PDB file of C-alpha atoms in Angstrom:
ATOM      1  CA  UNK T   1     -13.940  -7.482  11.320  1.00 93.00           C
ATOM      2  CA  UNK T   2     -11.992  -4.927   9.330  1.00 95.00           C
ATOM      3  CA  UNK T   3     -12.407  -1.418  10.722  1.00 93.00           C
ATOM      4  CA  UNK T   4     -11.834   1.413   8.265  1.00 92.00           C
ATOM      5  CA  UNK T   5     -10.301   4.640   9.573  1.00 89.00           C
ATOM      6  CA  UNK T   6      -9.848   7.847   7.621  1.00 89.00           C
ATOM      7  CA  UNK T   7      -9.882  11.605   7.987  1.00 86.00           C
ATOM      8  CA  UNK T   8     -13.315  13.183   7.617  1.00 83.00           C
ATOM      9  CA  UNK T   9     -13.529  15.249   4.451  1.00 85.00           C
ATOM     10  CA  UNK T  10     -10.562  13.710   2.644  1.00 88.00           C
ATOM     11  CA  UNK T  11     -12.738  12.271  -0.150  1.00 90.00           C
ATOM     12  CA  UNK T  12     -14.217  15.720  -0.795  1.00 91.00           C
ATOM     13  CA  UNK T  13     -10.682  17.062  -1.267  1.00 94.00           C
ATOM     14  CA  UNK T  14      -9.912  14.612  -4.081  1.00 94.00           C
ATOM     15  CA  UNK T  15     -10.312  15.574  -7.710  1.00 96.00           C
ATOM     16  CA  UNK T  16     -13.213  14.029  -9.593  1.00 96.00           C
ATOM     17  CA  UNK T  17     -10.797  11.628 -11.275  1.00 97.00           C
ATOM     18  CA  UNK T  18      -9.226  10.615  -7.977  1.00 95.00           C
ATOM     19  CA  UNK T  19     -12.674  10.041  -6.420  1.00 94.00           C
ATOM     20  CA  UNK T  20     -13.735   7.930  -9.377  1.00 96.00           C
ATOM     21  CA  UNK T  21     -10.551   5.861  -9.107  1.00 95.00           C
ATOM     22  CA  UNK T  22     -11.038   5.417  -5.352  1.00 94.00           C
ATOM     23  CA  UNK T  23     -14.659   4.298  -5.686  1.00 94.00           C
ATOM     24  CA  UNK T  24     -13.760   1.992  -8.588  1.00 96.00           C
ATOM     25  CA  UNK T  25     -11.109   0.328  -6.408  1.00 96.00           C
ATOM     26  CA  UNK T  26     -13.556  -0.117  -3.524  1.00 94.00           C
ATOM     27  CA  UNK T  27     -16.190  -1.502  -5.914  1.00 95.00           C
ATOM     28  CA  UNK T  28     -13.684  -4.007  -7.328  1.00 96.00           C
ATOM     29  CA  UNK T  29     -12.705  -5.221  -3.840  1.00 95.00           C
ATOM     30  CA  UNK T  30     -16.364  -5.555  -2.796  1.00 95.00           C
ATOM     31  CA  UNK T  31     -17.152  -7.550  -5.968  1.00 96.00           C
ATOM     32  CA  UNK T  32     -14.133  -9.817  -5.379  1.00 96.00           C
ATOM     33  CA  UNK T  33     -15.106 -10.454  -1.751  1.00 96.00           C
ATOM     34  CA  UNK T  34     -18.736 -11.087  -2.702  1.00 96.00           C
ATOM     35  CA  UNK T  35     -17.713 -13.517  -5.424  1.00 97.00           C
ATOM     36  CA  UNK T  36     -15.373 -15.407  -3.069  1.00 97.00           C
ATOM     37  CA  UNK T  37     -18.078 -15.575  -0.391  1.00 97.00           C
ATOM     38  CA  UNK T  38     -15.820 -13.831   2.136  1.00 97.00           C
ATOM     39  CA  UNK T  39     -17.931 -10.657   2.470  1.00 96.00           C
ATOM     40  CA  UNK T  40     -20.620 -10.977   5.113  1.00 95.00           C
ATOM     41  CA  UNK T  41     -21.515  -7.279   5.234  1.00 94.00           C
ATOM     42  CA  UNK T  42     -20.064  -3.811   5.292  1.00 93.00           C
ATOM     43  CA  UNK T  43     -21.259  -0.322   6.065  1.00 91.00           C
ATOM     44  CA  UNK T  44     -19.947   3.203   5.773  1.00 88.00           C
ATOM     45  CA  UNK T  45     -20.662   5.471   8.713  1.00 87.00           C
ATOM     46  CA  UNK T  46     -22.150   8.973   8.620  1.00 85.00           C
ATOM     47  CA  UNK T  47     -19.919  12.005   9.048  1.00 80.00           C
ATOM     48  CA  UNK T  48     -18.427  12.245  12.559  1.00 79.00           C
ATOM     49  CA  UNK T  49     -20.323  15.529  13.021  1.00 79.00           C
ATOM     50  CA  UNK T  50     -23.454  13.369  13.367  1.00 83.00           C
ATOM     51  CA  UNK T  51     -21.882  11.332  16.181  1.00 81.00           C
ATOM     52  CA  UNK T  52     -23.109  11.440  19.752  1.00 81.00           C
ATOM     53  CA  UNK T  53     -20.766  10.251  22.492  1.00 79.00           C
ATOM     54  CA  UNK T  54     -22.486   8.792  25.540  1.00 81.00           C
ATOM     55  CA  UNK T  55     -20.788   8.457  28.912  1.00 81.00           C
ATOM     56  CA  UNK T  56     -22.511   7.468  32.146  1.00 88.00           C
ATOM     57  CA  UNK T  57     -20.958   8.935  35.279  1.00 88.00           C
ATOM     58  CA  UNK T  58     -22.564   8.501  38.665  1.00 90.00           C
ATOM     59  CA  UNK T  59     -25.556   6.873  36.994  1.00 90.00           C
ATOM     60  CA  UNK T  60     -26.254   9.954  34.888  1.00 89.00           C
ATOM     61  CA  UNK T  61     -25.851   9.796  31.107  1.00 87.00           C
ATOM     62  CA  UNK T  62     -23.967  12.686  29.523  1.00 85.00           C
ATOM     63  CA  UNK T  63     -24.400  13.004  25.760  1.00 84.00           C
ATOM     64  CA  UNK T  64     -22.059  15.227  23.761  1.00 81.00           C
ATOM     65  CA  UNK T  65     -21.868  15.993  20.059  1.00 79.00           C
ATOM     66  CA  UNK T  66     -19.061  14.397  18.078  1.00 71.00           C
ATOM     67  CA  UNK T  67     -16.682  11.519  18.641  1.00 62.00           C
ATOM     68  CA  UNK T  68     -14.203  13.618  20.671  1.00 61.00           C
ATOM     69  CA  UNK T  69     -11.269  11.270  20.461  1.00 60.00           C
ATOM     70  CA  UNK T  70      -7.712  12.577  20.346  1.00 59.00           C
ATOM     71  CA  UNK T  71      -7.031  11.762  16.703  1.00 62.00           C
ATOM     72  CA  UNK T  72      -7.361  13.228  13.244  1.00 70.00           C
ATOM     73  CA  UNK T  73      -8.529   9.880  11.916  1.00 73.00           C
ATOM     74  CA  UNK T  74     -12.000   8.613  12.732  1.00 81.00           C
ATOM     75  CA  UNK T  75     -13.759   5.266  12.481  1.00 84.00           C
ATOM     76  CA  UNK T  76     -15.402   5.491   9.067  1.00 88.00           C
ATOM     77  CA  UNK T  77     -16.907   2.058   8.392  1.00 90.00           C
ATOM     78  CA  UNK T  78     -16.334  -1.651   8.513  1.00 93.00           C
ATOM     79  CA  UNK T  79     -16.274  -4.886   6.574  1.00 94.00           C
ATOM     80  CA  UNK T  80     -17.325  -8.115   8.198  1.00 94.00           C
ATOM     81  CA  UNK T  81     -15.546 -10.909   6.383  1.00 95.00           C
ATOM     82  CA  UNK T  82     -15.258 -14.637   6.893  1.00 94.00           C
ATOM     83  CA  UNK T  83     -11.717 -15.715   6.070  1.00 92.00           C
ATOM     84  CA  UNK T  84      -9.606 -18.816   6.422  1.00 92.00           C
ATOM     85  CA  UNK T  85      -6.942 -16.907   8.386  1.00 92.00           C
ATOM     86  CA  UNK T  86      -5.938 -13.635   9.984  1.00 91.00           C
ATOM     87  CA  UNK T  87      -3.362 -13.308   7.222  1.00 93.00           C
ATOM     88  CA  UNK T  88      -6.142 -13.264   4.618  1.00 94.00           C
ATOM     89  CA  UNK T  89      -8.027 -10.574   6.560  1.00 95.00           C
ATOM     90  CA  UNK T  90      -4.828  -8.517   6.693  1.00 94.00           C
ATOM     91  CA  UNK T  91      -4.415  -8.993   2.927  1.00 94.00           C
ATOM     92  CA  UNK T  92      -7.967  -7.682   2.371  1.00 95.00           C
ATOM     93  CA  UNK T  93      -7.346  -4.713   4.673  1.00 94.00           C
ATOM     94  CA  UNK T  94      -4.096  -3.895   2.859  1.00 94.00           C
ATOM     95  CA  UNK T  95      -5.922  -3.859  -0.485  1.00 94.00           C
ATOM     96  CA  UNK T  96      -8.452  -1.242   0.702  1.00 94.00           C
ATOM     97  CA  UNK T  97      -7.558   2.231  -0.693  1.00 91.00           C
ATOM     98  CA  UNK T  98      -7.754   3.950   2.727  1.00 90.00           C
ATOM     99  CA  UNK T  99      -4.867   1.768   3.952  1.00 91.00           C
ATOM    100  CA  UNK T 100      -2.500   3.804   1.765  1.00 89.00           C
ATOM    101  CA  UNK T 101      -3.248   7.026   3.661  1.00 87.00           C
ATOM    102  CA  UNK T 102      -4.885   6.092   6.957  1.00 88.00           C
ATOM    103  CA  UNK T 103      -5.361   2.888   8.950  1.00 87.00           C
ATOM    104  CA  UNK T 104      -7.262  -0.352   8.744  1.00 92.00           C
ATOM    105  CA  UNK T 105      -7.772  -2.450  11.856  1.00 91.00           C
ATOM    106  CA  UNK T 106      -8.261  -6.226  11.704  1.00 93.00           C
ATOM    107  CA  UNK T 107      -9.914  -7.720  14.768  1.00 90.00           C
ATOM    108  CA  UNK T 108     -11.559 -11.109  15.308  1.00 88.00           C
ATOM    109  CA  UNK T 109     -15.231 -11.107  16.286  1.00 85.00           C
ATOM    110  CA  UNK T 110     -15.537 -13.057  19.524  1.00 80.00           C
ATOM    111  CA  UNK T 111     -19.283 -13.681  19.547  1.00 69.00           C
ATOM    112  CA  UNK T 112     -22.531 -12.364  18.199  1.00 65.00           C
ATOM    113  CA  UNK T 113     -25.407 -11.288  20.343  1.00 67.00           C
ATOM    114  CA  UNK T 114     -28.952 -10.403  19.526  1.00 61.00           C
ATOM    115  CA  UNK T 115     -32.334 -12.035  19.034  1.00 63.00           C
ATOM    116  CA  UNK T 116     -30.891 -15.055  17.200  1.00 58.00           C
ATOM    117  CA  UNK T 117     -28.136 -15.724  19.782  1.00 49.00           C
TER     118      UNK T 117
END
């Protein structure tokens, strides 16, 4: 799994040309990964302002607005890819435009759970 991190609002600060270039780069990567069969799925996440953080203390859930982590960067989305190696996943992460300004995290998926598991 490739986790995409960026700073909320940074895309809105780009010029129209810069936004177009950014989205064109993302589109090209997604097309390449789809064509190679490596892309399993990917999703962007809503603005962090729509986040709810849930903590259970003493058996009582406490729900607060926002992600409330000590960082300017936030988890913004993910790509689930099937690659031959970690090195290939790192190569994909390095090609993502956000990697130039923020961070991309590459982490193996250990197992899947759900109705089909």
